[in-house]
PDB file of C-alpha atoms in Angstrom:
ATOM      1  CA  MET A   1     116.479  68.016 -20.518  1.00 86.00           C
ATOM      2  CA  LEU A   2     120.160  67.737 -19.607  1.00 90.00           C
ATOM      3  CA  ILE A   3     121.548  65.866 -22.632  1.00 93.00           C
ATOM      4  CA  LEU A   4     121.667  68.945 -24.915  1.00 92.00           C
ATOM      5  CA  LEU A   5     123.088  71.534 -22.530  1.00 92.00           C
ATOM      6  CA  PRO A   6     126.660  70.129 -22.261  1.00 92.00           C
ATOM      7  CA  VAL A   7     127.108  70.233 -26.064  1.00 92.00           C
ATOM      8  CA  CYS A   8     126.133  73.902 -26.332  1.00 91.00           C
ATOM      9  CA  ARG A   9     129.701  75.156 -26.686  1.00 90.00           C
ATOM     10  CA  ASN A  10     128.893  78.864 -26.529  1.00 90.00           C
ATOM     11  CA  LEU A  11     126.805  78.358 -23.402  1.00 90.00           C
ATOM     12  CA  VAL A  12     129.609  76.388 -21.759  1.00 90.00           C
ATOM     13  CA  LEU A  13     132.149  79.064 -22.711  1.00 89.00           C
ATOM     14  CA  PHE A  14     129.878  81.779 -21.319  1.00 89.00           C
ATOM     15  CA  LEU A  15     129.435  79.945 -18.030  1.00 88.00           C
ATOM     16  CA  ARG A  16     133.142  79.168 -17.887  1.00 86.00           C
ATOM     17  CA  GLY A  17     134.016  82.834 -18.214  1.00 85.00           C
ATOM     18  CA  SER A  18     131.322  84.022 -15.822  1.00 86.00           C
ATOM     19  CA  PHE A  19     131.821  81.513 -13.002  1.00 85.00           C
ATOM     20  CA  GLN A  20     135.506  80.835 -12.473  1.00 81.00           C
ATOM     21  CA  ASN A  21     134.888  78.592  -9.462  1.00 84.00           C
ATOM     22  CA  ILE A  22     133.246  75.900 -11.648  1.00 84.00           C
ATOM     23  CA  ARG A  23     135.669  75.991 -14.573  1.00 83.00           C
ATOM     24  CA  ARG A  24     137.122  72.589 -13.756  1.00 84.00           C
ATOM     25  CA  GLN A  25     133.668  70.997 -13.753  1.00 86.00           C
ATOM     26  CA  LEU A  26     132.689  72.728 -17.004  1.00 86.00           C
ATOM     27  CA  ASP A  27     135.835  71.401 -18.674  1.00 88.00           C
ATOM     28  CA  LYS A  28     134.296  67.925 -18.295  1.00 89.00           C
ATOM     29  CA  HIS A  29     131.075  68.853 -20.094  1.00 90.00           C
ATOM     30  CA  ILE A  30     131.457  66.043 -22.655  1.00 91.00           C
ATOM     31  CA  THR A  31     131.967  63.506 -19.863  1.00 91.00           C
ATOM     32  CA  PHE A  32     128.762  64.771 -18.260  1.00 92.00           C
ATOM     33  CA  HIS A  33     127.019  64.434 -21.646  1.00 93.00           C
ATOM     34  CA  ARG A  34     128.096  60.777 -21.795  1.00 93.00           C
ATOM     35  CA  TYR A  35     126.911  60.053 -18.262  1.00 94.00           C
ATOM     36  CA  ILE A  36     123.497  61.494 -19.067  1.00 95.00           C
ATOM     37  CA  ALA A  37     123.394  59.341 -22.216  1.00 94.00           C
ATOM     38  CA  TYR A  38     124.175  56.228 -20.158  1.00 94.00           C
ATOM     39  CA  MET A  39     121.330  57.089 -17.781  1.00 95.00           C
ATOM     40  CA  ILE A  40     118.946  57.581 -20.730  1.00 95.00           C
ATOM     41  CA  CYS A  41     119.875  54.125 -22.025  1.00 95.00           C
ATOM     42  CA  HIS A  42     119.324  52.609 -18.591  1.00 96.00           C
ATOM     43  CA  MET A  43     115.920  54.228 -18.151  1.00 95.00           C
ATOM     44  CA  THR A  44     114.940  53.322 -21.734  1.00 95.00           C
ATOM     45  CA  VAL A  45     115.426  49.625 -20.976  1.00 95.00           C
ATOM     46  CA  ILE A  46     113.181  49.946 -17.911  1.00 96.00           C
ATOM     47  CA  HIS A  47     110.581  52.009 -19.778  1.00 94.00           C
ATOM     48  CA  VAL A  48     110.398  49.710 -22.812  1.00 93.00           C
ATOM     49  CA  GLY A  49     110.319  46.606 -20.618  1.00 93.00           C
ATOM     50  CA  ALA A  50     107.414  48.017 -18.597  1.00 92.00           C
ATOM     51  CA  HIS A  51     105.428  48.815 -21.730  1.00 90.00           C
ATOM     52  CA  VAL A  52     106.073  45.380 -23.236  1.00 89.00           C
ATOM     53  CA  PHE A  53     104.554  43.875 -20.107  1.00 89.00           C
ATOM     54  CA  ASN A  54     101.758  46.452 -20.212  1.00 87.00           C
ATOM     55  CA  VAL A  55     100.754  45.763 -23.834  1.00 87.00           C
ATOM     56  CA  GLU A  56     100.849  42.014 -23.235  1.00 86.00           C
ATOM     57  CA  ARG A  57      98.550  42.473 -20.252  1.00 84.00           C
ATOM     58  CA  TYR A  58      96.174  44.655 -22.286  1.00 84.00           C
ATOM     59  CA  ALA A  59      95.959  42.019 -25.027  1.00 83.00           C
ATOM     60  CA  GLU A  60      95.591  39.073 -22.658  1.00 81.00           C
ATOM     61  CA  ALA A  61      92.634  40.719 -20.931  1.00 80.00           C
ATOM     62  CA  TYR A  62      90.395  39.592 -23.794  1.00 74.00           C
ATOM     63  CA  ASP A  63      91.628  36.003 -23.512  1.00 71.00           C
ATOM     64  CA  SER A  64      90.899  35.669 -19.802  1.00 57.00           C
ATOM     65  CA  PRO A  65      87.279  34.596 -19.210  1.00 64.00           C
ATOM     66  CA  THR A  66      88.177  32.833 -15.940  1.00 67.00           C
ATOM     67  CA  PRO A  67      86.617  34.189 -12.712  1.00 66.00           C
ATOM     68  CA  ASP A  68      89.962  35.199 -11.235  1.00 68.00           C
ATOM     69  CA  ARG A  69      90.465  37.571 -14.159  1.00 77.00           C
ATOM     70  CA  GLU A  70      86.963  38.989 -14.322  1.00 81.00           C
ATOM     71  CA  LEU A  71      88.259  42.405 -13.267  1.00 84.00           C
ATOM     72  CA  LEU A  72      90.584  42.564 -16.297  1.00 83.00           C
ATOM     73  CA  ARG A  73      87.752  41.572 -18.630  1.00 82.00           C
ATOM     74  CA  VAL A  74      85.322  44.143 -17.233  1.00 84.00           C
ATOM     75  CA  LEU A  75      87.886  46.958 -17.276  1.00 85.00           C
ATOM     76  CA  SER A  76      88.825  46.140 -20.858  1.00 84.00           C
ATOM     77  CA  GLY A  77      85.176  46.176 -21.906  1.00 82.00           C
ATOM     78  CA  LEU A  78      84.492  49.650 -20.564  1.00 83.00           C
ATOM     79  CA  GLY A  79      83.454  52.208 -23.163  1.00 78.00           C
ATOM     80  CA  SER A  80      84.960  52.378 -26.614  1.00 61.00           C
ATOM     81  CA  GLY A  81      87.823  54.132 -28.313  1.00 50.00           C
ATOM     82  CA  ASN A  82      85.738  57.303 -28.600  1.00 54.00           C
ATOM     83  CA  SER A  83      84.442  57.229 -25.030  1.00 65.00           C
ATOM     84  CA  SER A  84      85.974  58.987 -22.060  1.00 68.00           C
ATOM     85  CA  ILE A  85      85.497  56.021 -19.752  1.00 80.00           C
ATOM     86  CA  PHE A  86      87.677  53.401 -21.460  1.00 84.00           C
ATOM     87  CA  LEU A  87      90.849  52.122 -19.826  1.00 86.00           C
ATOM     88  CA  ASN A  88      92.273  49.516 -22.196  1.00 85.00           C
ATOM     89  CA  PRO A  89      93.410  51.234 -25.437  1.00 84.00           C
ATOM     90  CA  ILE A  90      93.316  47.857 -27.225  1.00 82.00           C
ATOM     91  CA  ARG A  91      89.650  47.591 -28.106  1.00 78.00           C
ATOM     92  CA  GLU A  92      89.560  44.053 -29.503  1.00 78.00           C
ATOM     93  CA  PRO A  93      91.568  40.818 -29.352  1.00 79.00           C
ATOM     94  CA  THR A  94      94.683  41.262 -31.471  1.00 80.00           C
ATOM     95  CA  ASP A  95      98.405  40.609 -31.632  1.00 84.00           C
ATOM     96  CA  PRO A  96     100.323  42.835 -29.180  1.00 83.00           C
ATOM     97  CA  ILE A  97     102.859  43.854 -31.837  1.00 86.00           C
ATOM     98  CA  LEU A  98     100.146  44.918 -34.288  1.00 86.00           C
ATOM     99  CA  ALA A  99      98.389  46.732 -31.472  1.00 83.00           C
ATOM    100  CA  THR A 100     101.571  48.663 -30.689  1.00 85.00           C
ATOM    101  CA  LEU A 101     101.921  49.813 -34.294  1.00 88.00           C
ATOM    102  CA  ARG A 102      98.407  51.241 -34.299  1.00 87.00           C
ATOM    103  CA  PHE A 103      99.262  53.945 -31.799  1.00 89.00           C
ATOM    104  CA  LEU A 104     101.378  57.060 -32.121  1.00 90.00           C
ATOM    105  CA  ALA A 105     103.024  56.111 -28.840  1.00 90.00           C
ATOM    106  CA  GLY A 106     104.070  52.742 -30.277  1.00 91.00           C
ATOM    107  CA  VAL A 107     105.460  54.098 -33.552  1.00 93.00           C
ATOM    108  CA  SER A 108     107.215  57.043 -31.910  1.00 93.00           C
ATOM    109  CA  GLY A 109     108.587  54.726 -29.218  1.00 93.00           C
ATOM    110  CA  ILE A 110     110.130  52.475 -31.867  1.00 94.00           C
ATOM    111  CA  VAL A 111     111.641  55.500 -33.640  1.00 95.00           C
ATOM    112  CA  ILE A 112     113.051  56.841 -30.373  1.00 95.00           C
ATOM    113  CA  THR A 113     114.535  53.485 -29.372  1.00 95.00           C
ATOM    114  CA  LEU A 114     116.103  52.763 -32.777  1.00 95.00           C
ATOM    115  CA  SER A 115     117.562  56.284 -32.953  1.00 95.00           C
ATOM    116  CA  LEU A 116     119.044  55.859 -29.488  1.00 95.00           C
ATOM    117  CA  ILE A 117     120.558  52.466 -30.330  1.00 95.00           C
ATOM    118  CA  ILE A 118     122.170  53.805 -33.518  1.00 95.00           C
ATOM    119  CA  MET A 119     123.521  56.945 -31.829  1.00 95.00           C
ATOM    120  CA  VAL A 120     124.974  55.057 -28.868  1.00 94.00           C
ATOM    121  CA  SER A 121     126.483  52.341 -31.079  1.00 93.00           C
ATOM    122  CA  ALA A 122     128.150  54.883 -33.361  1.00 93.00           C
ATOM    123  CA  ALA A 123     129.482  56.857 -30.385  1.00 92.00           C
ATOM    124  CA  THR A 124     131.763  54.073 -29.171  1.00 90.00           C
ATOM    125  CA  GLU A 125     135.478  54.787 -28.985  1.00 87.00           C
ATOM    126  CA  LEU A 126     136.298  52.567 -31.974  1.00 87.00           C
ATOM    127  CA  ILE A 127     133.735  54.134 -34.326  1.00 88.00           C
ATOM    128  CA  ARG A 128     134.361  57.678 -33.160  1.00 86.00           C
ATOM    129  CA  ARG A 129     138.134  57.505 -33.705  1.00 82.00           C
ATOM    130  CA  SER A 130     138.206  55.400 -36.865  1.00 81.00           C
ATOM    131  CA  TYR A 131     135.051  56.591 -38.640  1.00 84.00           C
ATOM    132  CA  PHE A 132     134.332  60.036 -37.250  1.00 84.00           C
ATOM    133  CA  GLU A 133     131.889  60.877 -40.031  1.00 86.00           C
ATOM    134  CA  VAL A 134     129.705  57.912 -39.043  1.00 90.00           C
ATOM    135  CA  PHE A 135     129.628  59.170 -35.476  1.00 91.00           C
ATOM    136  CA  TRP A 136     128.928  62.738 -36.570  1.00 90.00           C
ATOM    137  CA  PHE A 137     126.069  62.059 -38.974  1.00 92.00           C
ATOM    138  CA  THR A 138     124.334  59.367 -36.899  1.00 94.00           C
ATOM    139  CA  HIS A 139     124.389  61.677 -33.888  1.00 94.00           C
ATOM    140  CA  HIS A 140     122.091  63.995 -35.829  1.00 93.00           C
ATOM    141  CA  LEU A 141     119.382  61.406 -35.313  1.00 94.00           C
ATOM    142  CA  PHE A 142     118.828  63.298 -32.074  1.00 94.00           C
ATOM    143  CA  VAL A 143     116.400  65.432 -34.118  1.00 93.00           C
ATOM    144  CA  LEU A 144     114.157  62.396 -34.674  1.00 94.00           C
ATOM    145  CA  PHE A 145     114.735  61.367 -31.076  1.00 95.00           C
ATOM    146  CA  PHE A 146     113.419  64.643 -29.680  1.00 94.00           C
ATOM    147  CA  ILE A 147     110.516  64.867 -32.129  1.00 94.00           C
ATOM    148  CA  GLY A 148     109.451  61.354 -31.145  1.00 93.00           C
ATOM    149  CA  LEU A 149     109.951  62.169 -27.479  1.00 93.00           C
ATOM    150  CA  VAL A 150     107.716  65.252 -27.645  1.00 93.00           C
ATOM    151  CA  VAL A 151     104.817  63.512 -29.471  1.00 93.00           C
ATOM    152  CA  HIS A 152     105.199  60.187 -27.636  1.00 92.00           C
ATOM    153  CA  GLY A 153     102.464  60.850 -25.078  1.00 89.00           C
ATOM    154  CA  PHE A 154     100.032  62.923 -27.143  1.00 90.00           C
ATOM    155  CA  GLU A 155      97.456  60.115 -27.479  1.00 86.00           C
ATOM    156  CA  GLY A 156      97.271  59.587 -23.746  1.00 85.00           C
ATOM    157  CA  ILE A 157      97.044  55.780 -23.901  1.00 84.00           C
ATOM    158  CA  VAL A 158      98.392  55.572 -20.351  1.00 86.00           C
ATOM    159  CA  ARG A 159      95.247  56.332 -18.408  1.00 88.00           C
ATOM    160  CA  ARG A 160      94.054  56.881 -14.854  1.00 89.00           C
ATOM    161  CA  GLN A 161      90.732  57.092 -13.074  1.00 90.00           C
ATOM    162  CA  THR A 162      89.373  60.629 -12.996  1.00 90.00           C
ATOM    163  CA  PRO A 163      89.316  62.334  -9.578  1.00 91.00           C
ATOM    164  CA  ALA A 164      85.525  62.770  -9.797  1.00 90.00           C
ATOM    165  CA  SER A 165      85.103  59.063 -10.547  1.00 89.00           C
ATOM    166  CA  VAL A 166      87.306  58.076  -7.600  1.00 90.00           C
ATOM    167  CA  MET A 167      84.969  59.973  -5.264  1.00 90.00           C
ATOM    168  CA  GLN A 168      82.011  57.851  -6.417  1.00 89.00           C
ATOM    169  CA  HIS A 169      83.781  54.623  -7.350  1.00 89.00           C
ATOM    170  CA  ASN A 170      86.369  53.677  -4.743  1.00 89.00           C
ATOM    171  CA  PRO A 171      88.639  51.110  -6.421  1.00 89.00           C
ATOM    172  CA  LEU A 172      89.544  49.497  -3.092  1.00 88.00           C
ATOM    173  CA  ASN A 173      85.914  48.762  -2.331  1.00 87.00           C
ATOM    174  CA  CYS A 174      84.569  48.101  -5.825  1.00 88.00           C
ATOM    175  CA  SER A 175      87.309  45.979  -7.393  1.00 86.00           C
ATOM    176  CA  ALA A 176      86.069  42.825  -5.636  1.00 85.00           C
ATOM    177  CA  ASN A 177      82.723  42.744  -7.509  1.00 85.00           C
ATOM    178  CA  PRO A 178      83.177  44.196 -11.008  1.00 87.00           C
ATOM    179  CA  SER A 179      80.054  42.427 -12.281  1.00 84.00           C
ATOM    180  CA  ASN A 180      77.924  44.667 -10.025  1.00 85.00           C
ATOM    181  CA  TRP A 181      79.289  47.958 -11.336  1.00 87.00           C
ATOM    182  CA  GLY A 182      76.517  50.273 -12.441  1.00 86.00           C
ATOM    183  CA  LYS A 183      73.822  48.252 -10.666  1.00 87.00           C
ATOM    184  CA  ARG A 184      71.705  49.267  -7.702  1.00 86.00           C
ATOM    185  CA  ASP A 185      71.539  47.175  -4.570  1.00 81.00           C
ATOM    186  CA  SER A 186      68.399  46.098  -2.710  1.00 80.00           C
ATOM    187  CA  SER A 187      68.117  49.506  -1.069  1.00 82.00           C
ATOM    188  CA  GLY A 188      68.131  51.224  -4.456  1.00 80.00           C
ATOM    189  CA  GLN A 189      71.609  52.741  -4.079  1.00 83.00           C
ATOM    190  CA  MET A 190      74.372  52.474  -6.666  1.00 86.00           C
ATOM    191  CA  ARG A 191      77.471  51.961  -4.580  1.00 85.00           C
ATOM    192  CA  CYS A 192      79.820  51.322  -7.492  1.00 88.00           C
ATOM    193  CA  PRO A 193      78.940  53.307 -10.624  1.00 90.00           C
ATOM    194  CA  ILE A 194      80.836  52.677 -13.845  1.00 88.00           C
ATOM    195  CA  PRO A 195      84.358  54.136 -13.380  1.00 89.00           C
ATOM    196  CA  GLU A 196      85.619  56.766 -15.773  1.00 88.00           C
ATOM    197  CA  PHE A 197      89.192  57.161 -16.950  1.00 89.00           C
ATOM    198  CA  GLU A 198      91.243  59.856 -18.637  1.00 88.00           C
ATOM    199  CA  GLY A 199      94.497  59.941 -20.519  1.00 87.00           C
ATOM    200  CA  ILE A 200      97.553  61.332 -18.758  1.00 87.00           C
ATOM    201  CA  SER A 201      98.603  64.428 -20.675  1.00 87.00           C
ATOM    202  CA  ALA A 202     101.994  64.557 -22.359  1.00 89.00           C
ATOM    203  CA  LYS A 203     104.599  66.428 -20.317  1.00 89.00           C
ATOM    204  CA  ALA A 204     107.874  65.661 -22.106  1.00 89.00           C
ATOM    205  CA  TRP A 205     107.701  68.925 -24.061  1.00 90.00           C
ATOM    206  CA  MET A 206     107.650  70.884 -20.787  1.00 91.00           C
ATOM    207  CA  TRP A 207     111.068  69.466 -19.853  1.00 91.00           C
ATOM    208  CA  THR A 208     112.690  69.638 -23.288  1.00 91.00           C
ATOM    209  CA  ILE A 209     111.432  72.905 -24.788  1.00 92.00           C
ATOM    210  CA  GLY A 210     113.947  75.038 -22.850  1.00 92.00           C
ATOM    211  CA  PRO A 211     117.096  73.072 -23.810  1.00 92.00           C
ATOM    212  CA  MET A 212     115.814  72.732 -27.382  1.00 93.00           C
ATOM    213  CA  VAL A 213     115.434  76.511 -27.718  1.00 94.00           C
ATOM    214  CA  ILE A 214     118.893  77.028 -26.212  1.00 93.00           C
ATOM    215  CA  TYR A 215     120.384  74.485 -28.647  1.00 93.00           C
ATOM    216  CA  ILE A 216     118.671  76.113 -31.638  1.00 94.00           C
ATOM    217  CA  ILE A 217     120.106  79.485 -30.597  1.00 94.00           C
ATOM    218  CA  GLU A 218     123.498  77.779 -30.232  1.00 92.00           C
ATOM    219  CA  ARG A 219     123.331  76.457 -33.806  1.00 92.00           C
ATOM    220  CA  ILE A 220     122.271  79.863 -35.132  1.00 94.00           C
ATOM    221  CA  VAL A 221     125.227  81.523 -33.382  1.00 92.00           C
ATOM    222  CA  ARG A 222     127.582  78.893 -34.832  1.00 91.00           C
ATOM    223  CA  PHE A 223     126.192  79.445 -38.340  1.00 92.00           C
ATOM    224  CA  VAL A 224     126.523  83.233 -38.103  1.00 92.00           C
ATOM    225  CA  ARG A 225     130.104  82.930 -36.877  1.00 89.00           C
ATOM    226  CA  SER A 226     130.951  80.478 -39.652  1.00 87.00           C
ATOM    227  CA  GLN A 227     130.003  83.127 -42.231  1.00 89.00           C
ATOM    228  CA  GLN A 228     132.366  85.720 -40.792  1.00 87.00           C
ATOM    229  CA  ARG A 229     135.737  86.437 -42.409  1.00 87.00           C
ATOM    230  CA  VAL A 230     138.729  85.496 -40.276  1.00 81.00           C
ATOM    231  CA  VAL A 231     142.059  87.356 -40.510  1.00 80.00           C
ATOM    232  CA  ILE A 232     145.085  85.262 -39.548  1.00 73.00           C
ATOM    233  CA  THR A 233     148.135  87.191 -38.265  1.00 74.00           C
ATOM    234  CA  LYS A 234     151.459  85.300 -38.042  1.00 80.00           C
ATOM    235  CA  ALA A 235     153.741  85.904 -35.088  1.00 73.00           C
ATOM    236  CA  PRO A 236     156.320  88.512 -36.287  1.00 74.00           C
ATOM    237  CA  GLU A 237     159.271  86.611 -34.859  1.00 79.00           C
ATOM    238  CA  ASP A 238     158.408  83.333 -36.672  1.00 78.00           C
ATOM    239  CA  ASP A 239     158.930  82.619 -40.359  1.00 78.00           C
ATOM    240  CA  TYR A 240     156.185  79.994 -40.459  1.00 77.00           C
ATOM    241  CA  PHE A 241     153.484  78.360 -38.380  1.00 75.00           C
ATOM    242  CA  SER A 242     152.511  74.694 -38.357  1.00 79.00           C
ATOM    243  CA  ILE A 243     149.165  72.918 -38.121  1.00 81.00           C
ATOM    244  CA  HIS A 244     148.962  69.400 -36.728  1.00 85.00           C
ATOM    245  CA  VAL A 245     146.064  67.232 -37.880  1.00 86.00           C
ATOM    246  CA  ARG A 246     145.583  63.674 -36.638  1.00 83.00           C
ATOM    247  CA  ARG A 247     144.289  61.161 -39.184  1.00 81.00           C
ATOM    248  CA  ALA A 248     141.140  60.002 -37.391  1.00 73.00           C
ATOM    249  CA  GLY A 249     138.655  59.324 -40.160  1.00 73.00           C
ATOM    250  CA  ASP A 250     137.744  59.579 -43.824  1.00 77.00           C
ATOM    251  CA  TRP A 251     137.934  63.379 -43.996  1.00 81.00           C
ATOM    252  CA  THR A 252     141.316  63.759 -42.301  1.00 83.00           C
ATOM    253  CA  ASP A 253     142.674  60.802 -44.301  1.00 83.00           C
ATOM    254  CA  ALA A 254     141.573  62.490 -47.534  1.00 85.00           C
ATOM    255  CA  LEU A 255     143.211  65.721 -46.357  1.00 85.00           C
ATOM    256  CA  ALA A 256     146.476  63.866 -45.751  1.00 84.00           C
ATOM    257  CA  LYS A 257     146.364  62.385 -49.261  1.00 84.00           C
ATOM    258  CA  ALA A 258     145.578  65.793 -50.766  1.00 84.00           C
ATOM    259  CA  CYS A 259     148.696  67.144 -49.033  1.00 80.00           C
ATOM    260  CA  HIS A 260     150.762  64.151 -50.308  1.00 79.00           C
ATOM    261  CA  ILE A 261     151.745  63.239 -46.752  1.00 78.00           C
ATOM    262  CA  ASP A 262     152.575  59.684 -47.802  1.00 77.00           C
ATOM    263  CA  ASP A 263     154.990  60.871 -50.523  1.00 74.00           C
ATOM    264  CA  ASP A 264     158.698  61.038 -49.830  1.00 69.00           C
ATOM    265  CA  ASP A 265     158.858  64.730 -50.767  1.00 64.00           C
ATOM    266  CA  TYR A 266     155.570  65.782 -49.176  1.00 58.00           C
ATOM    267  CA  THR A 267     157.194  68.899 -47.704  1.00 60.00           C
ATOM    268  CA  ALA A 268     157.407  70.464 -51.131  1.00 57.00           C
ATOM    269  CA  THR A 269     155.003  73.396 -51.080  1.00 58.00           C
ATOM    270  CA  SER A 270     154.259  72.954 -54.791  1.00 58.00           C
ATOM    271  CA  LYS A 271     152.292  69.803 -53.962  1.00 63.00           C
ATOM    272  CA  LEU A 272     150.186  71.337 -51.236  1.00 66.00           C
ATOM    273  CA  PRO A 273     146.538  72.092 -52.123  1.00 66.00           C
ATOM    274  CA  MET A 274     145.661  75.735 -52.702  1.00 64.00           C
TER     275      MET A 274
END
């Protein structure tokens, strides 16, 4: 939610002009953008690590016929992929990597992670100063990043027991004897019916839709302003004005060559590009 807001230049300028008491903080908007990026990287490592463990546990549930893992086996055998009661999204013994690639969450997660790695790697000081175009174009992978982020949870493979099922099937009481689920005792009562589970709905879009709309408006404003004609007035007391451009990448290096900066007589106006 926060990663896009600091790079909305028009928004920052508006806030800077409207709230003078926070101007100093707003001047560090790019630093704030970097700190948020570092936090995203940190949380990504935790998130991916947790899911790697999770998928391994899902897959191993089918390879665990021992009594101490009966609960895993029974939970994994509940329902089917089209039933509302299933818990384990992996419906048959398979390789965890192949299982990951079968789900939208797995594919989108890989896309998100690779996009993040490329963007962060190309945003280092060395790449940004020496090859600015690489930094600029790879940073536009944020489009894929946000698309993947929004659709990442649509399948609802992370599941929980439904509230109605919890009322009838208390996991604290029933987890000790999974083989008796759905069976009646000697008195004819079913103390532990088959539990039902539901997918946790995706919520990432709720947090990102606002900043995404603001950023889209920001880009539209930039495009409209870029189409406007600009009139340059020279100061009346000066005969000329100078522009200083630092050679920081392919584009600025090509500009320097076009202006014959490396030539001995580069100040000759006849050699300057028109």
